[in-house]
mmCIF file with all atom_site columns, C-alpha atoms in Angstrom:
data_model
loop_
_atom_site.group_PDB
_atom_site.id
_atom_site.type_symbol
_atom_site.label_atom_id
_atom_site.label_alt_id
_atom_site.label_comp_id
_atom_site.label_asym_id
_atom_site.label_entity_id
_atom_site.label_seq_id
_atom_site.pdbx_PDB_ins_code
_atom_site.Cartn_x
_atom_site.Cartn_y
_atom_site.Cartn_z
_atom_site.occupancy
_atom_site.B_iso_or_equiv
_atom_site.pdbx_formal_charge
_atom_site.auth_seq_id
_atom_site.auth_comp_id
_atom_site.auth_asym_id
_atom_site.auth_atom_id
_atom_site.pdbx_PDB_model_num
ATOM 1  C CA . UNK A 1 1  ? 104.234 112.195 101.804 1.00 87.00 ? 131 UNK A CA 1
ATOM 2  C CA . UNK A 1 2  ? 102.554 110.021 104.368 1.00 94.00 ? 132 UNK A CA 1
ATOM 3  C CA . UNK A 1 3  ? 104.515 107.635 106.570 1.00 96.00 ? 133 UNK A CA 1
ATOM 4  C CA . UNK A 1 4  ? 102.828 104.751 104.754 1.00 97.00 ? 134 UNK A CA 1
ATOM 5  C CA . UNK A 1 5  ? 103.963 106.062 101.370 1.00 96.00 ? 135 UNK A CA 1
ATOM 6  C CA . UNK A 1 6  ? 107.528 106.477 102.588 1.00 97.00 ? 136 UNK A CA 1
ATOM 7  C CA . UNK A 1 7  ? 107.433 102.966 104.054 1.00 98.00 ? 137 UNK A CA 1
ATOM 8  C CA . UNK A 1 8  ? 106.376 101.571 100.678 1.00 98.00 ? 138 UNK A CA 1
ATOM 9  C CA . UNK A 1 9  ? 109.269 103.373 99.010  1.00 98.00 ? 139 UNK A CA 1
ATOM 10 C CA . UNK A 1 10 ? 111.619 102.070 101.715 1.00 98.00 ? 140 UNK A CA 1
ATOM 11 C CA . UNK A 1 11 ? 110.383 98.499  101.270 1.00 98.00 ? 141 UNK A CA 1
ATOM 12 C CA . UNK A 1 12 ? 111.081 98.601  97.545  1.00 98.00 ? 142 UNK A CA 1
ATOM 13 C CA . UNK A 1 13 ? 114.465 100.234 98.081  1.00 98.00 ? 143 UNK A CA 1
ATOM 14 C CA . UNK A 1 14 ? 115.402 97.678  100.742 1.00 98.00 ? 144 UNK A CA 1
ATOM 15 C CA . UNK A 1 15 ? 114.450 94.768  98.506  1.00 98.00 ? 145 UNK A CA 1
ATOM 16 C CA . UNK A 1 16 ? 116.625 96.048  95.670  1.00 98.00 ? 146 UNK A CA 1
ATOM 17 C CA . UNK A 1 17 ? 119.620 97.041  97.817  1.00 98.00 ? 147 UNK A CA 1
ATOM 18 C CA . UNK A 1 18 ? 119.445 94.252  100.413 1.00 98.00 ? 148 UNK A CA 1
ATOM 19 C CA . UNK A 1 19 ? 119.166 96.522  103.419 1.00 98.00 ? 149 UNK A CA 1
ATOM 20 C CA . UNK A 1 20 ? 116.515 96.691  106.148 1.00 98.00 ? 150 UNK A CA 1
ATOM 21 C CA . UNK A 1 21 ? 114.473 99.347  107.890 1.00 98.00 ? 151 UNK A CA 1
ATOM 22 C CA . UNK A 1 22 ? 116.378 100.064 111.107 1.00 98.00 ? 152 UNK A CA 1
ATOM 23 C CA . UNK A 1 23 ? 113.846 102.471 112.608 1.00 98.00 ? 153 UNK A CA 1
ATOM 24 C CA . UNK A 1 24 ? 110.197 102.832 111.669 1.00 98.00 ? 154 UNK A CA 1
ATOM 25 C CA . UNK A 1 25 ? 110.042 105.865 113.958 1.00 98.00 ? 155 UNK A CA 1
ATOM 26 C CA . UNK A 1 26 ? 112.760 107.535 111.894 1.00 98.00 ? 156 UNK A CA 1
ATOM 27 C CA . UNK A 1 27 ? 110.737 106.888 108.732 1.00 97.00 ? 157 UNK A CA 1
ATOM 28 C CA . UNK A 1 28 ? 107.675 108.472 110.328 1.00 97.00 ? 158 UNK A CA 1
ATOM 29 C CA . UNK A 1 29 ? 109.765 111.440 111.478 1.00 97.00 ? 159 UNK A CA 1
ATOM 30 C CA . UNK A 1 30 ? 111.239 112.000 108.019 1.00 97.00 ? 160 UNK A CA 1
ATOM 31 C CA . UNK A 1 31 ? 107.792 111.866 106.427 1.00 96.00 ? 161 UNK A CA 1
ATOM 32 C CA . UNK A 1 32 ? 106.480 114.358 108.979 1.00 96.00 ? 162 UNK A CA 1
ATOM 33 C CA . UNK A 1 33 ? 109.237 116.848 108.172 1.00 96.00 ? 163 UNK A CA 1
ATOM 34 C CA . UNK A 1 34 ? 108.114 117.112 104.552 1.00 94.00 ? 164 UNK A CA 1
ATOM 35 C CA . UNK A 1 35 ? 104.524 117.976 105.445 1.00 93.00 ? 165 UNK A CA 1
ATOM 36 C CA . UNK A 1 36 ? 105.150 119.917 108.651 1.00 95.00 ? 166 UNK A CA 1
ATOM 37 C CA . UNK A 1 37 ? 102.773 122.737 109.534 1.00 96.00 ? 167 UNK A CA 1
ATOM 38 C CA . UNK A 1 38 ? 102.482 125.090 112.480 1.00 96.00 ? 168 UNK A CA 1
ATOM 39 C CA . UNK A 1 39 ? 98.940  126.287 113.157 1.00 97.00 ? 169 UNK A CA 1
ATOM 40 C CA . UNK A 1 40 ? 98.042  125.132 109.666 1.00 95.00 ? 170 UNK A CA 1
ATOM 41 C CA . UNK A 1 41 ? 100.830 127.078 107.974 1.00 96.00 ? 171 UNK A CA 1
ATOM 42 C CA . UNK A 1 42 ? 103.412 125.058 106.029 1.00 95.00 ? 172 UNK A CA 1
ATOM 43 C CA . UNK A 1 43 ? 106.927 125.426 107.419 1.00 96.00 ? 173 UNK A CA 1
ATOM 44 C CA . UNK A 1 44 ? 108.511 125.047 103.966 1.00 96.00 ? 174 UNK A CA 1
ATOM 45 C CA . UNK A 1 45 ? 108.372 127.782 101.345 1.00 95.00 ? 175 UNK A CA 1
ATOM 46 C CA . UNK A 1 46 ? 107.432 125.379 98.551  1.00 95.00 ? 176 UNK A CA 1
ATOM 47 C CA . UNK A 1 47 ? 107.361 121.733 97.509  1.00 94.00 ? 177 UNK A CA 1
ATOM 48 C CA . UNK A 1 48 ? 111.015 121.792 96.435  1.00 95.00 ? 178 UNK A CA 1
ATOM 49 C CA . UNK A 1 49 ? 112.069 122.945 99.901  1.00 97.00 ? 179 UNK A CA 1
ATOM 50 C CA . UNK A 1 50 ? 109.893 120.285 101.481 1.00 97.00 ? 180 UNK A CA 1
ATOM 51 C CA . UNK A 1 51 ? 111.541 117.632 99.305  1.00 97.00 ? 181 UNK A CA 1
ATOM 52 C CA . UNK A 1 52 ? 114.998 118.833 100.297 1.00 97.00 ? 182 UNK A CA 1
ATOM 53 C CA . UNK A 1 53 ? 113.986 118.736 103.955 1.00 98.00 ? 183 UNK A CA 1
ATOM 54 C CA . UNK A 1 54 ? 112.706 115.185 103.503 1.00 98.00 ? 184 UNK A CA 1
ATOM 55 C CA . UNK A 1 55 ? 116.000 114.075 101.977 1.00 98.00 ? 185 UNK A CA 1
ATOM 56 C CA . UNK A 1 56 ? 118.044 115.794 104.681 1.00 98.00 ? 186 UNK A CA 1
ATOM 57 C CA . UNK A 1 57 ? 115.900 114.199 107.383 1.00 98.00 ? 187 UNK A CA 1
ATOM 58 C CA . UNK A 1 58 ? 116.370 110.739 105.894 1.00 98.00 ? 188 UNK A CA 1
ATOM 59 C CA . UNK A 1 59 ? 120.139 111.199 105.908 1.00 98.00 ? 189 UNK A CA 1
ATOM 60 C CA . UNK A 1 60 ? 120.212 112.518 109.476 1.00 98.00 ? 190 UNK A CA 1
ATOM 61 C CA . UNK A 1 61 ? 117.724 110.042 110.945 1.00 98.00 ? 191 UNK A CA 1
ATOM 62 C CA . UNK A 1 62 ? 119.190 107.078 109.019 1.00 98.00 ? 192 UNK A CA 1
ATOM 63 C CA . UNK A 1 63 ? 116.093 104.878 109.050 1.00 98.00 ? 193 UNK A CA 1
ATOM 64 C CA . UNK A 1 64 ? 117.780 102.099 107.042 1.00 98.00 ? 194 UNK A CA 1
ATOM 65 C CA . UNK A 1 65 ? 120.663 99.862  108.034 1.00 98.00 ? 195 UNK A CA 1
ATOM 66 C CA . UNK A 1 66 ? 122.732 101.263 105.132 1.00 98.00 ? 196 UNK A CA 1
ATOM 67 C CA . UNK A 1 67 ? 122.528 103.378 101.961 1.00 98.00 ? 197 UNK A CA 1
ATOM 68 C CA . UNK A 1 68 ? 120.522 106.169 103.590 1.00 98.00 ? 198 UNK A CA 1
ATOM 69 C CA . UNK A 1 69 ? 122.024 108.825 101.309 1.00 98.00 ? 199 UNK A CA 1
ATOM 70 C CA . UNK A 1 70 ? 120.793 106.959 98.231  1.00 98.00 ? 200 UNK A CA 1
ATOM 71 C CA . UNK A 1 71 ? 117.425 106.328 99.831  1.00 98.00 ? 201 UNK A CA 1
ATOM 72 C CA . UNK A 1 72 ? 117.147 110.045 100.625 1.00 98.00 ? 202 UNK A CA 1
ATOM 73 C CA . UNK A 1 73 ? 117.462 110.923 96.944  1.00 98.00 ? 203 UNK A CA 1
ATOM 74 C CA . UNK A 1 74 ? 114.922 108.282 95.941  1.00 98.00 ? 204 UNK A CA 1
ATOM 75 C CA . UNK A 1 75 ? 112.477 109.549 98.580  1.00 98.00 ? 205 UNK A CA 1
ATOM 76 C CA . UNK A 1 76 ? 112.979 113.128 97.393  1.00 98.00 ? 206 UNK A CA 1
ATOM 77 C CA . UNK A 1 77 ? 112.285 112.162 93.782  1.00 97.00 ? 207 UNK A CA 1
ATOM 78 C CA . UNK A 1 78 ? 109.147 110.239 94.728  1.00 97.00 ? 208 UNK A CA 1
ATOM 79 C CA . UNK A 1 79 ? 107.997 113.210 96.803  1.00 97.00 ? 209 UNK A CA 1
ATOM 80 C CA . UNK A 1 80 ? 108.586 115.528 93.839  1.00 95.00 ? 210 UNK A CA 1
ATOM 81 C CA . UNK A 1 81 ? 106.576 113.274 91.536  1.00 95.00 ? 211 UNK A CA 1
ATOM 82 C CA . UNK A 1 82 ? 103.716 113.082 94.013  1.00 93.00 ? 212 UNK A CA 1
ATOM 83 C CA . UNK A 1 83 ? 103.538 116.872 94.138  1.00 89.00 ? 213 UNK A CA 1
ATOM 84 C CA . UNK A 1 84 ? 103.804 117.847 90.479  1.00 81.00 ? 214 UNK A CA 1
#
């Protein structure tokens, strides 16, 4: 998931739940976790693990002013759909 894709998801989520993006850097960081590679080798065993890492990163980085746990699950589901 690119940072731009995650931002689009966040914008929709924020509009529905009346929250705001608190940190664009945190959004970029969470997106990077899902697609992380070292010397071209993915750090996650599979797409499911990458999706879980994305969700965990959203919760820990808390890019929104509230409802980050719910946003994490939405982001994970969107990620899964993008990669199936």
